[in-house]
PDB file of C-alpha atoms in Angstrom:
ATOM      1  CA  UNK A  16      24.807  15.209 -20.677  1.00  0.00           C
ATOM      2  CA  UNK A  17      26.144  15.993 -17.040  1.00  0.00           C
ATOM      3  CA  UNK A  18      24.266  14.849 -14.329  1.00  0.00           C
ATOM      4  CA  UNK A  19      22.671  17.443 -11.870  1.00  0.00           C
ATOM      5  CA  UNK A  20      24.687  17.728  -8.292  1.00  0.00           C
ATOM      6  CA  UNK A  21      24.001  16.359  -5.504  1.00  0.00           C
ATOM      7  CA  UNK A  22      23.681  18.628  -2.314  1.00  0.00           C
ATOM      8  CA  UNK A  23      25.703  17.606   0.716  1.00  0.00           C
ATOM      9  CA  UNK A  24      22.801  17.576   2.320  1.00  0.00           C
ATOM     10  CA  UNK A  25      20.642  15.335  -0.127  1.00  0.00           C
ATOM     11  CA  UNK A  26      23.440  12.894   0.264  1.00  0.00           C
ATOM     12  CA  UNK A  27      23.605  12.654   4.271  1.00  0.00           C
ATOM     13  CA  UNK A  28      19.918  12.268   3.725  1.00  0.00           C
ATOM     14  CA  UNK A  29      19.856   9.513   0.987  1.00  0.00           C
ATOM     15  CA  UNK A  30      22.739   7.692   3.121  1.00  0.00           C
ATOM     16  CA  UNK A  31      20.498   7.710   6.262  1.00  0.00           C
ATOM     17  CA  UNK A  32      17.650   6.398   4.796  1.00  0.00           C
ATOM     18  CA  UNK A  33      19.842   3.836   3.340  1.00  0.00           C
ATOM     19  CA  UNK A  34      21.470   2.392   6.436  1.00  0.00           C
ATOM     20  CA  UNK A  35      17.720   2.024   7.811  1.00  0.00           C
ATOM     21  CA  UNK A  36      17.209   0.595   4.270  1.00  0.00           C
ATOM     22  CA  UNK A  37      13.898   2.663   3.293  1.00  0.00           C
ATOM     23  CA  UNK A  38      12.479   1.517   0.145  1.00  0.00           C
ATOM     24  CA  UNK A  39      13.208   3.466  -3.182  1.00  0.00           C
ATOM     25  CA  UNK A  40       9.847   4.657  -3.382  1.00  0.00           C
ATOM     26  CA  UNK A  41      10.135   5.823   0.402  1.00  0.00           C
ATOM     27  CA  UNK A  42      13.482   7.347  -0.348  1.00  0.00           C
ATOM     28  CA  UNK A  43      12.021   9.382  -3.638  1.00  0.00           C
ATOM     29  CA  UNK A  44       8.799  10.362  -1.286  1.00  0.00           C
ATOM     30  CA  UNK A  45      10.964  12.095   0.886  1.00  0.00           C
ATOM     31  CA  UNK A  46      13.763  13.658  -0.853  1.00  0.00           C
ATOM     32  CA  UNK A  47      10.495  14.831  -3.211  1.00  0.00           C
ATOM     33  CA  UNK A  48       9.040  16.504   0.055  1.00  0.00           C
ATOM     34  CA  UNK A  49      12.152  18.013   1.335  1.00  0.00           C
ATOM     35  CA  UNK A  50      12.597  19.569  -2.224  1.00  0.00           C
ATOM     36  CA  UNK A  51       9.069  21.335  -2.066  1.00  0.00           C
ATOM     37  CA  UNK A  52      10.098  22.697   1.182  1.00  0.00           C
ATOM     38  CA  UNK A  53      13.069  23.925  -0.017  1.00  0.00           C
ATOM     39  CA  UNK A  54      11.716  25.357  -2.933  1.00  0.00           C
ATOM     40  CA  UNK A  55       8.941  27.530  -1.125  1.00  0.00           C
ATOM     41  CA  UNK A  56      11.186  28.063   1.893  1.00  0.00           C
ATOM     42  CA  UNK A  57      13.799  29.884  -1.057  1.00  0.00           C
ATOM     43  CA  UNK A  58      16.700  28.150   0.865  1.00  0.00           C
ATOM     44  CA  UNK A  59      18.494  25.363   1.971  1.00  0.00           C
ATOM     45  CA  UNK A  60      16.304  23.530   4.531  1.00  0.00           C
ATOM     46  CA  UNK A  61      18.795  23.382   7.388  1.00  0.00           C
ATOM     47  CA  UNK A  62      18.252  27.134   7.507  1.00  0.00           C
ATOM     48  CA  UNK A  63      14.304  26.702   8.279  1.00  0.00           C
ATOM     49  CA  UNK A  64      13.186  27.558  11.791  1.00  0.00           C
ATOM     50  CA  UNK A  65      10.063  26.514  13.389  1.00  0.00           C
ATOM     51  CA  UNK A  66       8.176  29.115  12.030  1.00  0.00           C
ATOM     52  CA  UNK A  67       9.200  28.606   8.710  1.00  0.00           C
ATOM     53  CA  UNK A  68       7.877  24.789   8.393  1.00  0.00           C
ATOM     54  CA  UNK A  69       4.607  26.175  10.688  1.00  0.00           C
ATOM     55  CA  UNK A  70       4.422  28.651   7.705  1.00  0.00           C
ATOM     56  CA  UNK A  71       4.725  25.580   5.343  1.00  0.00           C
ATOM     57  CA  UNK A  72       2.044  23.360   6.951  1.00  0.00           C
ATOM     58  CA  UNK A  73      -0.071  26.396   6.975  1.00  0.00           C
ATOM     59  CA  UNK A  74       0.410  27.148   2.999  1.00  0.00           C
ATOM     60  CA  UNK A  75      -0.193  23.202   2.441  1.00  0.00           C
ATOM     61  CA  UNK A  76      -3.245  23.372   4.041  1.00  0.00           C
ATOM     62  CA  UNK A  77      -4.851  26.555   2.455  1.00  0.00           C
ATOM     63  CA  UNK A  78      -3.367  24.937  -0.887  1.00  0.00           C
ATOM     64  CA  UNK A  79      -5.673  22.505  -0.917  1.00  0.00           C
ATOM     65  CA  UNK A  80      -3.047  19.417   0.007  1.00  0.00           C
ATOM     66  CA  UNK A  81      -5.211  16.249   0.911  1.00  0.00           C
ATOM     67  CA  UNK A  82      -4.306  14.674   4.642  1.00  0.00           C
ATOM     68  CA  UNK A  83      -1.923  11.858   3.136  1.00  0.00           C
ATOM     69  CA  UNK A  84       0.112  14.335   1.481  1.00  0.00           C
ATOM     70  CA  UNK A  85       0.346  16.513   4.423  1.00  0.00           C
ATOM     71  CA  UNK A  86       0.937  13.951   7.140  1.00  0.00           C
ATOM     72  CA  UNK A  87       3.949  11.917   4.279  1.00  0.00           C
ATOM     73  CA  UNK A  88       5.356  15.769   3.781  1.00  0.00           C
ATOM     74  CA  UNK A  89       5.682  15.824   7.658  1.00  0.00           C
ATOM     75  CA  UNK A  90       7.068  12.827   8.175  1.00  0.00           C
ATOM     76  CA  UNK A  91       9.958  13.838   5.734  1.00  0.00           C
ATOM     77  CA  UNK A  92      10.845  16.981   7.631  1.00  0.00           C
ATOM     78  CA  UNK A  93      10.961  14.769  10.762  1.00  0.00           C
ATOM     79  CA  UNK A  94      13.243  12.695   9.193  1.00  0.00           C
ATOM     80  CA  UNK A  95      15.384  15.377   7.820  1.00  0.00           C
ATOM     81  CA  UNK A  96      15.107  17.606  10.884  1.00  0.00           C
ATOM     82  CA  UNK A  97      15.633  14.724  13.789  1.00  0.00           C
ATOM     83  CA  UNK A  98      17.541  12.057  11.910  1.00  0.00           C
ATOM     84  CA  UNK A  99      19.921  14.267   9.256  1.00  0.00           C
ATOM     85  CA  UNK A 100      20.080  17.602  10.760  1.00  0.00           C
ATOM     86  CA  UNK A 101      19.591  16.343  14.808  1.00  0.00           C
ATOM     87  CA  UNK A 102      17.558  19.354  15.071  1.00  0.00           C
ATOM     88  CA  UNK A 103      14.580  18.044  16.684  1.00  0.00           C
ATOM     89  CA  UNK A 104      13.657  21.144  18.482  1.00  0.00           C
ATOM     90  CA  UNK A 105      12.794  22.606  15.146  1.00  0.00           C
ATOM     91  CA  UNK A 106      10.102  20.099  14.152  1.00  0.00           C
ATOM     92  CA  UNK A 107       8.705  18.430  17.347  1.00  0.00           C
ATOM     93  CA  UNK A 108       5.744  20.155  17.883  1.00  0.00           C
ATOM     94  CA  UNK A 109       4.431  20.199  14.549  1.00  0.00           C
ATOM     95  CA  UNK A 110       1.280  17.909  14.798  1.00  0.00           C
ATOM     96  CA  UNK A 111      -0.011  15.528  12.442  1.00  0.00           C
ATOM     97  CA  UNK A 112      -3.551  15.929  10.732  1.00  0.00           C
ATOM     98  CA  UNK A 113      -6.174  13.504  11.613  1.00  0.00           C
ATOM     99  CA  UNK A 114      -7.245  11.557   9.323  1.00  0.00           C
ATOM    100  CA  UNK A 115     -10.934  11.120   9.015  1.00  0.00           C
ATOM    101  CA  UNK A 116     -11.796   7.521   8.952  1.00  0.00           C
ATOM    102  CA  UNK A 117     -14.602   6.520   6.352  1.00  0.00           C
ATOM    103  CA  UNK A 118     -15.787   2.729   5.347  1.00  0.00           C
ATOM    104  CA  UNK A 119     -14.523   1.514   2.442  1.00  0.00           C
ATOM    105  CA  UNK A 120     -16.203   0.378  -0.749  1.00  0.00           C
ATOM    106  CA  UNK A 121     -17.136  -3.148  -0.272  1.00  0.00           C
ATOM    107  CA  UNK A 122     -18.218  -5.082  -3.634  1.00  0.00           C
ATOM    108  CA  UNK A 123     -20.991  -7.905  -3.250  1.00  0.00           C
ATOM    109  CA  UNK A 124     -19.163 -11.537  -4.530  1.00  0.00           C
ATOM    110  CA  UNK A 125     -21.584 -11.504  -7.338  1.00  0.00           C
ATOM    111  CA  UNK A 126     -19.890  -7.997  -8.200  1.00  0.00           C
ATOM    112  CA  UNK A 127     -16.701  -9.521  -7.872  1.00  0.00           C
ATOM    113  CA  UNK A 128     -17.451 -12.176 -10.288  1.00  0.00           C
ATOM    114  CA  UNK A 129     -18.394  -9.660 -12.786  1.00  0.00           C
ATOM    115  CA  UNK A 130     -15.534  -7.706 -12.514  1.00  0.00           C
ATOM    116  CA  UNK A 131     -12.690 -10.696 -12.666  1.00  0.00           C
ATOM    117  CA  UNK A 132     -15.094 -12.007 -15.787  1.00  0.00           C
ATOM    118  CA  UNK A 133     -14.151  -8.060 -17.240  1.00  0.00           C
ATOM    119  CA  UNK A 134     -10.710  -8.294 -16.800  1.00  0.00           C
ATOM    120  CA  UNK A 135      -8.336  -7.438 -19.854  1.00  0.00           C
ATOM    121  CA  UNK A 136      -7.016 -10.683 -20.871  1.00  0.00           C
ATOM    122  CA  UNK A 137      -6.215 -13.546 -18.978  1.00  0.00           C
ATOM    123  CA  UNK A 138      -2.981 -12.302 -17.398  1.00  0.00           C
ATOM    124  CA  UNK A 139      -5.074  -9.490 -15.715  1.00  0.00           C
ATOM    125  CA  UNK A 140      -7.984 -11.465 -14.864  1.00  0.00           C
ATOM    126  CA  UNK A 141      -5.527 -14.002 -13.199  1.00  0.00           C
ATOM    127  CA  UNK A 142      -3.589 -10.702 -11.023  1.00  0.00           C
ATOM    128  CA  UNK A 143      -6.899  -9.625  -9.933  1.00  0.00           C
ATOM    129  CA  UNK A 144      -8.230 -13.064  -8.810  1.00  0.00           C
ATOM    130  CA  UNK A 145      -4.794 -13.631  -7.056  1.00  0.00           C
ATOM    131  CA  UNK A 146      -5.787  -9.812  -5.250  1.00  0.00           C
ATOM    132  CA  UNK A 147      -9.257 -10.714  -4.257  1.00  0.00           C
ATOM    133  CA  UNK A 148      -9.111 -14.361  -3.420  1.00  0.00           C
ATOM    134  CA  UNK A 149      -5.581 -14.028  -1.418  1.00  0.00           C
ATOM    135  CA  UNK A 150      -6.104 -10.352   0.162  1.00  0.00           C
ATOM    136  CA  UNK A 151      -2.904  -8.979  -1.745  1.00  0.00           C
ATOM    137  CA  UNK A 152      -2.227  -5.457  -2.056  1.00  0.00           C
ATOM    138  CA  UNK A 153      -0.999  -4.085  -5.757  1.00  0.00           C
ATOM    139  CA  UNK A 154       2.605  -4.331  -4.851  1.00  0.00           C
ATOM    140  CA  UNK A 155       2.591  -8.033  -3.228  1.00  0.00           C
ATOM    141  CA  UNK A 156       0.605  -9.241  -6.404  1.00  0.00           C
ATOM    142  CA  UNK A 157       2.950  -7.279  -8.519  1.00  0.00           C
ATOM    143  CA  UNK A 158       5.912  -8.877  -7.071  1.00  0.00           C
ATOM    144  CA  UNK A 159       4.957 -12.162  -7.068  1.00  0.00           C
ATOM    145  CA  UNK A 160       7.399 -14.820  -8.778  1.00  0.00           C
ATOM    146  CA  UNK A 161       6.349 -18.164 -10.009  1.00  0.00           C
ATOM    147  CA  UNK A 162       8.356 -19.885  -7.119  1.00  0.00           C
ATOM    148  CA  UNK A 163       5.908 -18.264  -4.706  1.00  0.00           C
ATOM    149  CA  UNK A 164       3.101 -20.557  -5.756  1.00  0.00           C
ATOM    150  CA  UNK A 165       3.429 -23.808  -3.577  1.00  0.00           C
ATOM    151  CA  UNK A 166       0.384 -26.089  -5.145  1.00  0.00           C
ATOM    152  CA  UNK A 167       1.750 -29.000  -2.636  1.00  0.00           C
ATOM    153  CA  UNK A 168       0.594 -27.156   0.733  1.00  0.00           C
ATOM    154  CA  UNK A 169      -2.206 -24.602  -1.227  1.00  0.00           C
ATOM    155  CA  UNK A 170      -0.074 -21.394  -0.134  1.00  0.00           C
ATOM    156  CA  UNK A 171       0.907 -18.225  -1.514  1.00  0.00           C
ATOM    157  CA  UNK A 172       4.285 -17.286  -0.136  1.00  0.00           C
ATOM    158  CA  UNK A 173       4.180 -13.241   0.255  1.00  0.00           C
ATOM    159  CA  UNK A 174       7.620 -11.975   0.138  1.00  0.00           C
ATOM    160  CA  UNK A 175       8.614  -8.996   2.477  1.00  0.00           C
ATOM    161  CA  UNK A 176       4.743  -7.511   2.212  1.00  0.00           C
ATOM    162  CA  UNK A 177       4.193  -4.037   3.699  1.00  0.00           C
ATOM    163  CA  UNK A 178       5.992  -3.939   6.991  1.00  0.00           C
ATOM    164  CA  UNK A 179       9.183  -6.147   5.603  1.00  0.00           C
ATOM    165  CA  UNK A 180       7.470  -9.126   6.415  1.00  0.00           C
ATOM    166  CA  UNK A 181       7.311 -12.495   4.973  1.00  0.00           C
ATOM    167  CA  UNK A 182       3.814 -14.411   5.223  1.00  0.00           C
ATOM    168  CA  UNK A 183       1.682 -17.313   3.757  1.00  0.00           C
ATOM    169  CA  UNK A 184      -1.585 -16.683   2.255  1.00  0.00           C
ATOM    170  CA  UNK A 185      -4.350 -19.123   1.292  1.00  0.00           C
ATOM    171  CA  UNK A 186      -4.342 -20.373  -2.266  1.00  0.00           C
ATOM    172  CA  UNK A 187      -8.096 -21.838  -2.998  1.00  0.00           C
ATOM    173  CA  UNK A 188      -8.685 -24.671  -6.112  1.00  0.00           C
ATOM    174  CA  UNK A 189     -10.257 -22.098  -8.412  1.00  0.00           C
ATOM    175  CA  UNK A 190      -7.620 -19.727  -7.959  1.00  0.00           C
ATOM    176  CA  UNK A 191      -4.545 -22.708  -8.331  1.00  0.00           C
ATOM    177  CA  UNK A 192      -6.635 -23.520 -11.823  1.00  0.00           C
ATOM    178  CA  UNK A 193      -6.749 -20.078 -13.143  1.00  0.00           C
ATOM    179  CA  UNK A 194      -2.703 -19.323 -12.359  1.00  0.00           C
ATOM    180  CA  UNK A 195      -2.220 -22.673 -14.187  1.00  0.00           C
ATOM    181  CA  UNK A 196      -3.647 -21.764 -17.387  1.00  0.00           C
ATOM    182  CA  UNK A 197      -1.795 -18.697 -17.056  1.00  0.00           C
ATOM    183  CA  UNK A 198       1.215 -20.013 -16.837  1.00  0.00           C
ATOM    184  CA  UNK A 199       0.441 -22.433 -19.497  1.00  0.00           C
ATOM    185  CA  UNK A 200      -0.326 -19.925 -22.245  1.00  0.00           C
ATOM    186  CA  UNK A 201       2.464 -17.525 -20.796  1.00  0.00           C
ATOM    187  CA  UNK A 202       5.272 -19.793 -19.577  1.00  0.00           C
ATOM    188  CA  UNK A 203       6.589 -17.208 -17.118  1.00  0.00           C
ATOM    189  CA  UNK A 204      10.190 -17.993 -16.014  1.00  0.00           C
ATOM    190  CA  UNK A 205      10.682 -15.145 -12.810  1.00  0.00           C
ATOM    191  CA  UNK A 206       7.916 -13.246 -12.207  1.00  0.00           C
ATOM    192  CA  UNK A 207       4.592 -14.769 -12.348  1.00  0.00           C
ATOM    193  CA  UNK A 208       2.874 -11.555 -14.216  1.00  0.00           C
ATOM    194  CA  UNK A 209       6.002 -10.070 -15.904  1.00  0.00           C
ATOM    195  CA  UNK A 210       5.673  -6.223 -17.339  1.00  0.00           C
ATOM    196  CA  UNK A 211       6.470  -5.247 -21.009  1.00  0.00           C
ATOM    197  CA  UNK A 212      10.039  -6.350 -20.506  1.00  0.00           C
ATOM    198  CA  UNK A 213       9.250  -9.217 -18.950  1.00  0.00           C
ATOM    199  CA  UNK A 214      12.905  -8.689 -16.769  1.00  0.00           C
ATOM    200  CA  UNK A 215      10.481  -6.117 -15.089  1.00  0.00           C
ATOM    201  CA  UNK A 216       7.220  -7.776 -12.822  1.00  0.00           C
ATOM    202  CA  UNK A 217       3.715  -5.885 -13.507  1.00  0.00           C
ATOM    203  CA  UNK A 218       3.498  -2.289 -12.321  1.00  0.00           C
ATOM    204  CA  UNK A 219       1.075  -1.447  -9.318  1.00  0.00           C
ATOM    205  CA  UNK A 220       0.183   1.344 -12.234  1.00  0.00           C
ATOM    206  CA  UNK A 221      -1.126  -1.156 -14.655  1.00  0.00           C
ATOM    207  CA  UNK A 222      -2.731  -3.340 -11.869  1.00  0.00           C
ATOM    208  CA  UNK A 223      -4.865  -0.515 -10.746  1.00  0.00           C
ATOM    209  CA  UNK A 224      -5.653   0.444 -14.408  1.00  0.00           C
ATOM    210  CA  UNK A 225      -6.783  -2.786 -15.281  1.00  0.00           C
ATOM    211  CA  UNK A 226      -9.013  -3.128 -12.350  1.00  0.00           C
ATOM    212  CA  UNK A 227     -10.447  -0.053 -13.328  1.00  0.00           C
ATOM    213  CA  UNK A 228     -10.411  -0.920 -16.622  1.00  0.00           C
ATOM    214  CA  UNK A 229     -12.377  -4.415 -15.722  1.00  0.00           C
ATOM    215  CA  UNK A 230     -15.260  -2.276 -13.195  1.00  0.00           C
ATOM    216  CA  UNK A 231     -16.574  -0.010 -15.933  1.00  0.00           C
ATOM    217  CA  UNK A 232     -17.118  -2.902 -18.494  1.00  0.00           C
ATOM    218  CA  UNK A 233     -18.431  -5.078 -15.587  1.00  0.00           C
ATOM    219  CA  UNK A 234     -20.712  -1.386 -15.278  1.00  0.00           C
ATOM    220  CA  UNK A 235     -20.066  -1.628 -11.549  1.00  0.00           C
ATOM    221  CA  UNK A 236     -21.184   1.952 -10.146  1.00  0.00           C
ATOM    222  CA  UNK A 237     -19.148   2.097  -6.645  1.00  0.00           C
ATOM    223  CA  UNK A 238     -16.147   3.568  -6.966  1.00  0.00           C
ATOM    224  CA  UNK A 239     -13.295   0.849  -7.361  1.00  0.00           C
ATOM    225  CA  UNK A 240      -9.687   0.291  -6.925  1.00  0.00           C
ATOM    226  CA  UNK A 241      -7.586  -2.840  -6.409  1.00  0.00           C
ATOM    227  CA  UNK A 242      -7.362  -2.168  -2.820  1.00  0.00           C
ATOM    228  CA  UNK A 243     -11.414  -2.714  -2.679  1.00  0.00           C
ATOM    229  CA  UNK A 244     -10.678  -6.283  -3.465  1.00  0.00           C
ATOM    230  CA  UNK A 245      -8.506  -6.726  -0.700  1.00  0.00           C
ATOM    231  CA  UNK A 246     -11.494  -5.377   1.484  1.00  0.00           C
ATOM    232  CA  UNK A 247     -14.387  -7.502   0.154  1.00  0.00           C
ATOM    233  CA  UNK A 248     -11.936 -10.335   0.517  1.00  0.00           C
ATOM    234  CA  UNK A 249     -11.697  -9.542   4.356  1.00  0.00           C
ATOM    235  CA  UNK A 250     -15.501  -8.762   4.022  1.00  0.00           C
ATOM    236  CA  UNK A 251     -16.757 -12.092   2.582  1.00  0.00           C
ATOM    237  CA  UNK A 252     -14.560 -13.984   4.973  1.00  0.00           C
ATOM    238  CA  UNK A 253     -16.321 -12.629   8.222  1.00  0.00           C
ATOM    239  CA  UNK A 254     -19.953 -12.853   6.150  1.00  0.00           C
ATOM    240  CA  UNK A 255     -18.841 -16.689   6.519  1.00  0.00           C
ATOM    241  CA  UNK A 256     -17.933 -16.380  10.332  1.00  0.00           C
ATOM    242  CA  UNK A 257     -13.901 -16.567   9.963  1.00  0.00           C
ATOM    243  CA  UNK A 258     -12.519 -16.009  13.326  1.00  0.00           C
ATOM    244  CA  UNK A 259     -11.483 -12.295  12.718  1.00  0.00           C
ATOM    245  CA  UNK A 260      -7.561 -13.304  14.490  1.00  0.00           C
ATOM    246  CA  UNK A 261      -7.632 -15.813  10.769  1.00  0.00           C
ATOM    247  CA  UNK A 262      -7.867 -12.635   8.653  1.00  0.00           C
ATOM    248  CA  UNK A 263      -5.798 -10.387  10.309  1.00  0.00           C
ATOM    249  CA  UNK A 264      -3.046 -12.784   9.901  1.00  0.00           C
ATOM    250  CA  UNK A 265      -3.868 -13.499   6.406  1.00  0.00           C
ATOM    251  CA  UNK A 266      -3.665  -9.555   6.063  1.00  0.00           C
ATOM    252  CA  UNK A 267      -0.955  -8.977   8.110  1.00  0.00           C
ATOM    253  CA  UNK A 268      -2.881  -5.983   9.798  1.00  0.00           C
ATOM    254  CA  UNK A 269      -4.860  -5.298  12.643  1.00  0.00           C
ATOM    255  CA  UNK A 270      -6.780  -3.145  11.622  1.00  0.00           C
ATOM    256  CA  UNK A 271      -9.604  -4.964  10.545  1.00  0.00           C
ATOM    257  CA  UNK A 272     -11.051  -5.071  13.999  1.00  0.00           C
ATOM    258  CA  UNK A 273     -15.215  -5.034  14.769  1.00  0.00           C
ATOM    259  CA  UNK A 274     -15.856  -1.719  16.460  1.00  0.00           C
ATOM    260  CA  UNK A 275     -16.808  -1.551  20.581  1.00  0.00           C
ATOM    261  CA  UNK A 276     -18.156   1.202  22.446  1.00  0.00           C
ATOM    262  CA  UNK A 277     -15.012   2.530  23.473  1.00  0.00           C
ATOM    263  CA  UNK A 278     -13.053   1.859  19.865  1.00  0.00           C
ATOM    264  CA  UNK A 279     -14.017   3.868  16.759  1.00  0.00           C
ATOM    265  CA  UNK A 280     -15.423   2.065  13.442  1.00  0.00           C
ATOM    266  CA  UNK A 281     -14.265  -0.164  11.819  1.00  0.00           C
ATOM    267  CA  UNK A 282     -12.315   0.066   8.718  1.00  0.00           C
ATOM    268  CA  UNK A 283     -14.876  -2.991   7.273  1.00  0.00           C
ATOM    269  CA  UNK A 284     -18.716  -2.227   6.686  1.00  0.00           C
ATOM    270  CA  UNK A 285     -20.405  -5.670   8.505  1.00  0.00           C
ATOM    271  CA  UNK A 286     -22.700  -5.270  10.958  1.00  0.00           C
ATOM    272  CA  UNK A 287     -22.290  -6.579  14.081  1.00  0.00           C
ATOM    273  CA  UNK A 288     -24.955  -9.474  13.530  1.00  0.00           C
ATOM    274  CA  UNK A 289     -22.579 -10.463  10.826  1.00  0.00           C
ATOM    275  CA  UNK A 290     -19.566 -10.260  12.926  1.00  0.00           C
ATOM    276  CA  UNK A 291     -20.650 -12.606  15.334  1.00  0.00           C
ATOM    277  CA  UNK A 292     -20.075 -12.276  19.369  1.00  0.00           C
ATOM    278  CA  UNK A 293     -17.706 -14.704  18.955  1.00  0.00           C
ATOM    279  CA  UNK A 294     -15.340 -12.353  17.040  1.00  0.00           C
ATOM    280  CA  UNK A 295     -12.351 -10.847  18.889  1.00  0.00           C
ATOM    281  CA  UNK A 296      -9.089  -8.697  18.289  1.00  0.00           C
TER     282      UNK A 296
END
């Protein structure tokens, strides 16, 4: 079986996003973009003109496309078009949609409880604990390793998190107790919740399908993904009056900021009363 050819082109591009070291998933995001231009442009994209991705933007739009896919298909071209081609004439003035900003879905900690009691099995249950009662995202729990737990100091080392960044999170009792009694019925050797071939860690697929999994038995009604843990975690912590500058390096965002007069919402549903006038960014 002979492997398909790679364009020129596609190579210059895969070798720039290299030396800047994007991340596969990154790298597959944008070649995948540039090859859905390419396809409805009917050419090779270092023909296109301004009009031509104007046209495109225009088409995704009245297709449908959601804002993520729409900004991420942008952000290709301007990669391609500035970085690649050093054509930046062609996509400068293309703007960005905004992005409505909405509150997310917030689950009350007896709600929580239910839905880590719901979990599928004890490997799951323990993945979704270590998302809610650490903040993780999918792909930081996913890529966990058993060396990352340090029971001596109660940390979670976090191991080039979103941003290429290393951090320590909190690592409560409870949670320590639960991880132990998953390792002890699993004995994991690398990565602390290890895939089907356990040389492979978890999938951020099988995280979020297990969370979903664990909502609808725990008959939880909002809608819910693994990211919503990460949220109520933030949530809880400023119901208990945590200085807001403790979560957001816990998260390693700054997002989660209480709104002003002259700032938009927040990203977290508390009310100010909750937030404190103590609380600053």
């Amino acid at each position: 079986m002979t492997e398909t050819p790679v364009s020129p082109l596609r190579r210059r591009m895969i070798e720039d996003m290299t030396i800047r070291k994007f991340a596969p998933r990154t790298q597959e995001g944008y070649i995948r973009a540039v090859k859905s231009f390419s396809a409805f442009l009917g050419a090779s994209p270092d023909t296109a003109r301004f009009e031509d991705l104007r046209r495109y933007q225009l088409h995704l739009v009245s297709s449908g496309a959601g804002v993520p896919t729409i900004n991420h298909t942008l952000t290709a071209l301007r990669f391609l078009f500035m970085v690649t081609l050093r054509k930046p004439d062609v996509v400068v003035h293309l703007p960005f949609v905004r992005e409505p900003r909405r509150l997310p879905v917030v689950l009350s900690p007896a709600e929580v409880a239910r839905l880590l009691d719901a979990a599928p099995g004890l490997k799951y249950k323990a993945a979704l604990s270590v998302a809610y009662g650490a903040g993780l995202r999918a792909s930081e729990v996913a890529s966990l390793k058993v060396s990352d737990i340090d029971s001596a100091r109660m940390v979670i080392r976090v191991e080039q998190g979103k941003g290429r960044k290393d951090r320590y999170v909190m690592l409560s009792p409870h949670l320590l107790e639960l991880l132990r009694a998953w390792w002890k019925v699993a004995r994991p050797q690398g990565w602390l919740f290890p895939g089907r071939d356990p040389v492979q860690p978890l999938t951020t697929r099988q995280l979020n399908r297990a969370c979903h999994a664990a909502a609808q038995m725990a008959e939880i009604e909002k809608p819910v993904s693994l990211h919503t843990l990460r949220h109520s975690f933030a949530t809880h912590l400023l119901e208990q009056k945590t200085d807001i500058r403790v979560i957001q390096v816990l998260l390693e965002t700054e997002t989660y900021c209480p709104s002003t007069l002259d700032r938009g919402a927040d990203f977290l549903s508390v009310s100010p009363s909750v937030r404190g006038d103590g609380a600053h960014c």
